[in-house]
Coordinates of C-alpha atoms and ligand atoms in Angstrom, one line a residue:
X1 CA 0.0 0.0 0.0
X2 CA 1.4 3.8 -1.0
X3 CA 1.7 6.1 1.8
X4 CA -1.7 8.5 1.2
X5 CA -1.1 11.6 0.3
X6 CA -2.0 14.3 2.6
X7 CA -2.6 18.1 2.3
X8 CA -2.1 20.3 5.0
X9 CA -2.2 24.2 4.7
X10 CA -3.8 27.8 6.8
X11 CA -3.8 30.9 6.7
X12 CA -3.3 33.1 10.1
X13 CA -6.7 35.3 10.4
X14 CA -5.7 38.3 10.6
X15 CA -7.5 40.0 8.0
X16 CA -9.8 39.2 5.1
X17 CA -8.1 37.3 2.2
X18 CA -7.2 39.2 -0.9
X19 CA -6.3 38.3 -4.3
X20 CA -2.8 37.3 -3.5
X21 CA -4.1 35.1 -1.2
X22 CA -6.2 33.7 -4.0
X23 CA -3.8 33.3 -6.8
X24 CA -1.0 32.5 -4.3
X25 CA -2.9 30.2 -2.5
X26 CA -6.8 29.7 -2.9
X27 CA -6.8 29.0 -6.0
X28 CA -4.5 25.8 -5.9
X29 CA -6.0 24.7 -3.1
X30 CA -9.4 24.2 -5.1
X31 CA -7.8 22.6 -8.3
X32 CA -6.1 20.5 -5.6
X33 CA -9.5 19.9 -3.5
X34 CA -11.2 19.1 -6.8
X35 CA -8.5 16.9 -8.4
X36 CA -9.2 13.6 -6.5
X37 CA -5.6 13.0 -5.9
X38 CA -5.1 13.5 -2.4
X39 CA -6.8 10.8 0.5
X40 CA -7.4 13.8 3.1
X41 CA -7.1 17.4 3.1
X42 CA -6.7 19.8 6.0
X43 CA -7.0 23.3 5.6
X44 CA -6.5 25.4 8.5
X45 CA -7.4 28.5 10.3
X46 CA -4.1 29.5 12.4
X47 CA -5.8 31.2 15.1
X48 CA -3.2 30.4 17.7
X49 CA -0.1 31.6 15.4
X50 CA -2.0 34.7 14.8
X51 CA -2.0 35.3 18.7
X52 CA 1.6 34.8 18.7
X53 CA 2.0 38.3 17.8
X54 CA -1.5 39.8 18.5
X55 CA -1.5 38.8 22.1
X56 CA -2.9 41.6 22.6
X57 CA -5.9 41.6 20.2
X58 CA -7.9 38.3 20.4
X59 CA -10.6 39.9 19.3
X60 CA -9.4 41.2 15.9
X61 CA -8.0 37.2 15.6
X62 CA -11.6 36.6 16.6
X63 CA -13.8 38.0 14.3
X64 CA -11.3 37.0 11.0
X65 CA -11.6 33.9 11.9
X66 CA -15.5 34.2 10.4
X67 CA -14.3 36.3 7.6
X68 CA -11.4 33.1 6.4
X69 CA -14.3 30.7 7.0
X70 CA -16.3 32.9 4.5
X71 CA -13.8 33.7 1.9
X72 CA -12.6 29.8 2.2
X73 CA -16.2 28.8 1.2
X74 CA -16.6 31.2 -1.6
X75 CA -13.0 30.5 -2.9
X76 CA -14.8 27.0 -3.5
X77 CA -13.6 25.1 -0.7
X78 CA -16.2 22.5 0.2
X79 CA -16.4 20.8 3.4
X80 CA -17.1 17.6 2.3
X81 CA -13.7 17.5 0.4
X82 CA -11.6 19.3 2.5
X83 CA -11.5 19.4 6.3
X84 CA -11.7 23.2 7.8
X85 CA -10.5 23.6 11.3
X86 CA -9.3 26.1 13.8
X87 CA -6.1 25.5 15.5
X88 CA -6.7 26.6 18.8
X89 CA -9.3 23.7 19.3
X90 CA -7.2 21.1 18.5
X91 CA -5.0 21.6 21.7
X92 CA -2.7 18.1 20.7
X93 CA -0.7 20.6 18.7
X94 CA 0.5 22.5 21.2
X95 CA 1.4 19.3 23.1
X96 CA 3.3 18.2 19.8
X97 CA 5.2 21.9 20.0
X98 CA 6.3 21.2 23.3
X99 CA 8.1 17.6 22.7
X100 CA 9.6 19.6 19.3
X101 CA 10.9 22.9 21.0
X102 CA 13.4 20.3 22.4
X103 CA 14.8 19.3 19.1
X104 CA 15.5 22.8 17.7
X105 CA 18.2 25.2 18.9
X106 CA 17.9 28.8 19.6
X107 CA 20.7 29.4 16.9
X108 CA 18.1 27.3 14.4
X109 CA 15.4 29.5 14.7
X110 CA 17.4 32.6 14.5
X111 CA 18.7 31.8 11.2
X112 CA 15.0 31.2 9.6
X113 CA 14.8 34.2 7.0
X114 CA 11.4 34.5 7.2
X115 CA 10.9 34.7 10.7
X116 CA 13.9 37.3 10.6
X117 CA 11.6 39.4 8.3
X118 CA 9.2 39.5 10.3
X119 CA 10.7 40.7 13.5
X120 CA 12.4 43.1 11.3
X121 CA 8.8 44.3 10.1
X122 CA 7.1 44.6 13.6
X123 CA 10.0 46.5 15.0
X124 CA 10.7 43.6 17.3
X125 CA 13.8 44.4 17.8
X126 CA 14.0 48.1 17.9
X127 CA 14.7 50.1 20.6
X128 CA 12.9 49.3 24.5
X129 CA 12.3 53.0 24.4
X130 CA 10.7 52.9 21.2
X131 CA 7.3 51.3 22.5
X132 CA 6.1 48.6 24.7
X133 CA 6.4 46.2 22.1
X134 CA 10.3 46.0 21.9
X135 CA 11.6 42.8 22.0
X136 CA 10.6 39.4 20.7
X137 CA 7.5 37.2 22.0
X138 CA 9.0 34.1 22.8
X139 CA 5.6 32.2 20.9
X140 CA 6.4 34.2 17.9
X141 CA 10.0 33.6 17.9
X142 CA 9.4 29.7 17.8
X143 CA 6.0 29.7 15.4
X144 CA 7.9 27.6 12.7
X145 CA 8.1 24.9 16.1
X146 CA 4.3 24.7 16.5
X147 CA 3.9 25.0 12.4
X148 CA 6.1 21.6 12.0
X149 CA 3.2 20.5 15.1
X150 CA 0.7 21.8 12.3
X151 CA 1.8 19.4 9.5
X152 CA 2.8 16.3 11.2
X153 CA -0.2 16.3 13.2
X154 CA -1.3 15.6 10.5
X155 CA 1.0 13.0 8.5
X156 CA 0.7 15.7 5.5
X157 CA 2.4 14.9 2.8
X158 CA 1.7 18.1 1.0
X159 CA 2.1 21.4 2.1
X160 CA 1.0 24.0 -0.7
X161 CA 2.1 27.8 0.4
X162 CA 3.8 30.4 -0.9
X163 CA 7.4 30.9 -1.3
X164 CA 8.1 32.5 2.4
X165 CA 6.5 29.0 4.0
X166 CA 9.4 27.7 1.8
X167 CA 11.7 28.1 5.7
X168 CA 8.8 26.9 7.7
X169 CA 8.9 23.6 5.7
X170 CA 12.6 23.1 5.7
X171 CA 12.6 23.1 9.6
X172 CA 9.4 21.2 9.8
X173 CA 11.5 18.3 7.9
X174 CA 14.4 18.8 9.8
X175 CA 12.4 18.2 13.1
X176 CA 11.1 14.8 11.7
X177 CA 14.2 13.4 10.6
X178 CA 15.5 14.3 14.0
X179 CA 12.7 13.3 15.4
X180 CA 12.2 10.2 13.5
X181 CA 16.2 9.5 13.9
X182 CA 16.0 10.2 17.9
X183 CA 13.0 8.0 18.9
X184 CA 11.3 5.9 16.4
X185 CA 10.4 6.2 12.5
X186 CA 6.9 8.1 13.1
X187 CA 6.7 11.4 11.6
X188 CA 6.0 11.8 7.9
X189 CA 8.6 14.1 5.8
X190 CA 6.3 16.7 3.9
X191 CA 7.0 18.3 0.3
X192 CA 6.4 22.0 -0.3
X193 CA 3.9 22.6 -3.2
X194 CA 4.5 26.0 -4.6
X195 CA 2.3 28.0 -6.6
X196 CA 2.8 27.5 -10.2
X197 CA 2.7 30.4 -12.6
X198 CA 5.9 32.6 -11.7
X199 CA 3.4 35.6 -11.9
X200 CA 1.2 33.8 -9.0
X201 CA 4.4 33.8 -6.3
X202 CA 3.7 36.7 -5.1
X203 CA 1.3 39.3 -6.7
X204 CA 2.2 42.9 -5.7
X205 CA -0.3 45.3 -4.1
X206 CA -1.8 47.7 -6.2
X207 CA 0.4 50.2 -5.9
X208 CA 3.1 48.4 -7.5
X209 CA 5.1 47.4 -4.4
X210 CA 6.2 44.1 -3.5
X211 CA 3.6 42.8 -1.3
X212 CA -0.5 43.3 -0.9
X213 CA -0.5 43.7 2.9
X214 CA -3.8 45.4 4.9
X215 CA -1.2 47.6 6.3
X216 CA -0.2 48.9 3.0
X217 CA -3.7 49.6 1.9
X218 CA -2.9 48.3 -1.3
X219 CA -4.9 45.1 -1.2
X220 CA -7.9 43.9 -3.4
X221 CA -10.3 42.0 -1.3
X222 CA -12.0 38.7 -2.1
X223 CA -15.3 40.8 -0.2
X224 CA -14.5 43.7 -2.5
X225 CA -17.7 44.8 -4.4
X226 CA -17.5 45.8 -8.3
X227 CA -17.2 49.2 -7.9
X228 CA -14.6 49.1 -5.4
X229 CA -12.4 46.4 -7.5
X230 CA -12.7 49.1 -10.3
X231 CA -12.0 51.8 -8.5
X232 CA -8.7 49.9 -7.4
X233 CA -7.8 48.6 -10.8
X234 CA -8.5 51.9 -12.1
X235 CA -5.5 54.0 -10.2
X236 CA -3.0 50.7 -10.3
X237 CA 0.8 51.4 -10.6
X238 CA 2.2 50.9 -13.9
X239 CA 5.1 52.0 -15.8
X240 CA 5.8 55.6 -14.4
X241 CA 7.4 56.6 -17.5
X242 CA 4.5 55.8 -19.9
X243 CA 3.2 59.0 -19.5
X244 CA 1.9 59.5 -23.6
X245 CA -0.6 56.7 -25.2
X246 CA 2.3 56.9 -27.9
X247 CA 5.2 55.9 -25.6
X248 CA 6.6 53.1 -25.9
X249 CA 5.7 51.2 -21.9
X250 CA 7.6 48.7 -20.1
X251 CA 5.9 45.8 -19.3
X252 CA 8.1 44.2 -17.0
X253 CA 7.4 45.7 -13.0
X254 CA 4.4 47.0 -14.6
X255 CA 1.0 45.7 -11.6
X256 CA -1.8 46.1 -14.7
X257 CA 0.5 43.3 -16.5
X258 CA 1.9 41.3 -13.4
X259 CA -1.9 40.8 -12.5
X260 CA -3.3 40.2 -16.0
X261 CA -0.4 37.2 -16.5
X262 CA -1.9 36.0 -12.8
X263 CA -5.5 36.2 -14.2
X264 CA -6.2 36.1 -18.0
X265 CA -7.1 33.1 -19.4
X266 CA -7.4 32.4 -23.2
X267 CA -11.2 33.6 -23.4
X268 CA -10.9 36.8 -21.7
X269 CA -10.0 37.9 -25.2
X270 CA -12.9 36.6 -27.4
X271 CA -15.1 38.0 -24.3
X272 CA -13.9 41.5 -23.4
X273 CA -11.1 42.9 -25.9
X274 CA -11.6 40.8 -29.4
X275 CA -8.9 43.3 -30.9
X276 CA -6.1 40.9 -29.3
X277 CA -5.9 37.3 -30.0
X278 CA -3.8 36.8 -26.5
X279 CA -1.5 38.4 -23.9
X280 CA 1.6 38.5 -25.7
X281 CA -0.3 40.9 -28.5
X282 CA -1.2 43.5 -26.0
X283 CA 2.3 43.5 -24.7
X284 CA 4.0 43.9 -28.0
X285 CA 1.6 46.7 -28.4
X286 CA 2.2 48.6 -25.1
X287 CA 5.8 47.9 -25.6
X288 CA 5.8 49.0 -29.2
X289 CA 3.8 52.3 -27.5
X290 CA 0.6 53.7 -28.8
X291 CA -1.3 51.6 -26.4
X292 CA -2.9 53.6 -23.1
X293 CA -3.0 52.4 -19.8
X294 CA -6.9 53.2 -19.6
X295 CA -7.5 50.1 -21.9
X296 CA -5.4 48.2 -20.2
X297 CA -6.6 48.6 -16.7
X298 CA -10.7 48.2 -18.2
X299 CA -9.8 44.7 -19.9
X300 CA -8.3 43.6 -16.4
X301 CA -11.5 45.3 -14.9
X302 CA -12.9 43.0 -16.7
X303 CA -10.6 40.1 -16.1
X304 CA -10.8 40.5 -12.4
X305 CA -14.7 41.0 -12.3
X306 CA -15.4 37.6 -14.3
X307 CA -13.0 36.0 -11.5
X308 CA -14.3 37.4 -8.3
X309 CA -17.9 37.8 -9.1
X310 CA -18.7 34.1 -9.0
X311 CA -16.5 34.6 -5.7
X312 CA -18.4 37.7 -4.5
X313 CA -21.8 35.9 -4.9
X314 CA -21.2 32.5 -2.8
X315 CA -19.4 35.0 -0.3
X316 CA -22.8 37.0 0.2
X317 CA -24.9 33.6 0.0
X318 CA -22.6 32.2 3.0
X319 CA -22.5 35.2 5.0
X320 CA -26.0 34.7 5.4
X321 CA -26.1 31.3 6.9
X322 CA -23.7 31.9 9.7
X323 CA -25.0 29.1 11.7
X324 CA -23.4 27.1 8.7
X325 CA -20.0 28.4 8.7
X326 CA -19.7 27.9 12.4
X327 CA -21.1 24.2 11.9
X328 CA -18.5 23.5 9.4
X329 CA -15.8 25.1 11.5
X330 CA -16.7 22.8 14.4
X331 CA -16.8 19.3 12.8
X332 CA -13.8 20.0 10.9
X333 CA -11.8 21.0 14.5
X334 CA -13.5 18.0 15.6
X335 CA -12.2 15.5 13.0
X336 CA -8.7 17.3 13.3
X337 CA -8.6 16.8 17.4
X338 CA -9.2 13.0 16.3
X339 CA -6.1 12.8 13.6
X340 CA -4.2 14.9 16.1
X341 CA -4.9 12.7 18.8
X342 CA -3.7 9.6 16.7
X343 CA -0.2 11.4 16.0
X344 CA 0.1 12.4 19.3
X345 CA -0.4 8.9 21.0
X346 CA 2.5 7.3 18.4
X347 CA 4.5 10.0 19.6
X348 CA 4.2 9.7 23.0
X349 CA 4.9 5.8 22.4
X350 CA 8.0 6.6 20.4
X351 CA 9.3 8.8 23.2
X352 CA 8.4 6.4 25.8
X353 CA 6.3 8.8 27.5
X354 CA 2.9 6.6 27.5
X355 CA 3.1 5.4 30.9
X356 CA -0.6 4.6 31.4
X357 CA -1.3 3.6 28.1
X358 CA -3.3 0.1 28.7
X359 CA -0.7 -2.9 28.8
X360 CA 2.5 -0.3 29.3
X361 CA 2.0 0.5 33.3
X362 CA 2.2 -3.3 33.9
X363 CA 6.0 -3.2 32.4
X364 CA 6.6 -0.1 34.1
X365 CA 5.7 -1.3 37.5
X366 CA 7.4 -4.7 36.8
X367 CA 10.7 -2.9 35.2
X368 CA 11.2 -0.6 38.7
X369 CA 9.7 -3.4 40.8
X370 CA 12.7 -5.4 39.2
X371 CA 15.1 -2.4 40.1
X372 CA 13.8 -2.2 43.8
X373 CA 14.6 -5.9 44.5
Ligands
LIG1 N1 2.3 30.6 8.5 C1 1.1 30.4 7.7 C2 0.8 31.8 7.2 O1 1.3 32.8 7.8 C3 -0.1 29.8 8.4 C4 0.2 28.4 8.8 C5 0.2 28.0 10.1 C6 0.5 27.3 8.0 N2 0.5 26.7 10.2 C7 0.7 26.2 9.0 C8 0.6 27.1 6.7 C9 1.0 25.0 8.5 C10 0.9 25.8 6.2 C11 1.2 24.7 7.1 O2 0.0 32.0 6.3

């Protein structure tokens, strides 16, 4: 029998999702869902890493937990596929952290770029004077421990995310192998599944830099109604230099282009700008110059709109069964506790630490019985 192939993924709710999300992320995750391939799929809602650095704001972790929930559903997740959980109710993974915090050096963790990044984006390590947050939260500072708890709870074999997960999986494998080396062979090496269109990697925010982020403002929503999608599409970054219709433009770093080779598909053209046979014809022609950055931002109106409306719809149709989402939320946790709670037991066994497990307290007591003679 093959080993059965096992998703595992989440998001932290902090936030509604956004496009990046969906091209990075929820997108795959459907194909994936709707492929048949894989035996089980988890998809979880990181409520407890989000805490790791909102300590203080459990109710903004709160209330996106419902707005995940909602934009998982409408993204085309479907319960009876894919398992939806919350993290924080399946407490066997922060039981798992605790055995692997032992396995990973402080010098490990300090070297995960990603993690790095982050502190250096919170101001984590700025100045004590600078504001009460100064400093590193111990919980945050070892997430990528309680994400490798996340996975092998689970026995995934797949973990699709995006490129800055790329650490968080490296050090989730090397805690299995030294885990699986250490005590017994009972933790399951997973395989990162990136996103696969370059463009999808990482989809810039709309004002041309690097990353979509709430913070930045410069995020399209999943919620986002038409209007407001247009309005955003409408004053997108694009080549600053392309100031004339008849200039020639520069495709390359250009948002309007970076989201259109994310989102077109080969009908967009036959449906909303018949004058181009494909993507490549538009971008000779911009690059060529003579071609305005007005058309270009209405066909990927128009792009965007045929994506997200489908998206939009469930959205509102969900957000009016909340009882629902809730429902699904709870027997998903409550399927994940059971997996967990599988994992956890072999664990324990493999470490030895199972002393009341039926059939191992009779060794025990006849082992120091023996000792005591
Ligand atoms: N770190 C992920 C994020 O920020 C969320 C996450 C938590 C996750 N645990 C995970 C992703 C396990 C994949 C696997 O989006």
């Amino acid at each position: 029998m093959s080993k059965p192939k096992i998703i595992l993924t989440g998001d932290r709710p902090t936030g509604r999702l956004h496009i990046g999300h969906y091209v990075g992320s929820l997108r795959r995750r459907v194909e994936l869902q709707d492929s048949g391939e894989f035996d089980k799929i988890f998809i979880m809602i990181a409520d407890a890493q989000a805490l790791t650095d909102n300590a203080d704001n459990p109710e903004k972790v709160r209330q996106n937990i419902t707005e995940v929930a909602l934009d998982y559903l409408a993204a085309g997740l479907d319960p009876a596929k894919s398992t939806m959980f919350i993290q924080s109710q399946v407490s066997e993974l922060t039981e798992l952290t605790f055995f692997y915090n032992n396995l990973v050096t402080v010098q490990r963790l300090q070297r995960n770029p990603t993690v790095k990044a982050e502190i250096q984006m919170r101001g984590f390590n700025d100045d004590e004077s600078a504001d009460n947050k100064a400093g590193i939260p111990v919980g945050f500072f070892c997430y990528p421990i309680s994400q490798a708890a996340d996975i092998t709870a689970f026995k995934a074999t797949t973990v699709p995310v995006g490129e800055d997960q790329e650490p968080m999986i490296e050090q989730t494998r090397e805690i299995v192998r030294k885990f699986n080396s250490t005590y017994a062979p009972v933790l399951v090496e997973p395989e990162i599944l990136l996103p696969d269109r370059a463009a999808c990697l990482r989809l810039p925010g709309t004002d041309g830099k690097a990353k979509m982020s709430k913070s930045l403002g410069n995020c399209i929503y999943l919620a986002d109604d038409e209007e407001t999608v247009r309005k955003k599409v409408m004053s997108m970054y694009t080549d600053p230099n392309h100031i004339q219709v008849s200039d020639p433009g520069k495709v390359e770093g250009n948002t309007v282009f970076t989201y259109l080779d994310a989102f077109c598909k080969p009908g967009h053209f036959a449906m909303f700008w018949p004058d181009y046979a494909n993507l490549d014809e538009v971008k000779d022609h911009y690059r060529r110059g003579g071609l305005g950055d007005v058309k270009v931002k209405k066909f990927l109106n128009s792009v965007l709109q045929d994506t997200l409306r489908p998206i939009r719809e469930r959205r509102i149709e969900f957000s009016k069964d909340i009882p629902y989402v809730y429902e699904v939320l709870k027997k998903g946790s409550e399927v994940a506790r059971e997996t967990a709670a599988q994992t956890l037991a072999e664990v324990k066994r493999a470490m030895k630490i199972n002393y009341f497990e039926p059939g191992v307290l009779d060794t025990l007591i006849q082992e120091v019985q023996a000792k005591y003679k």
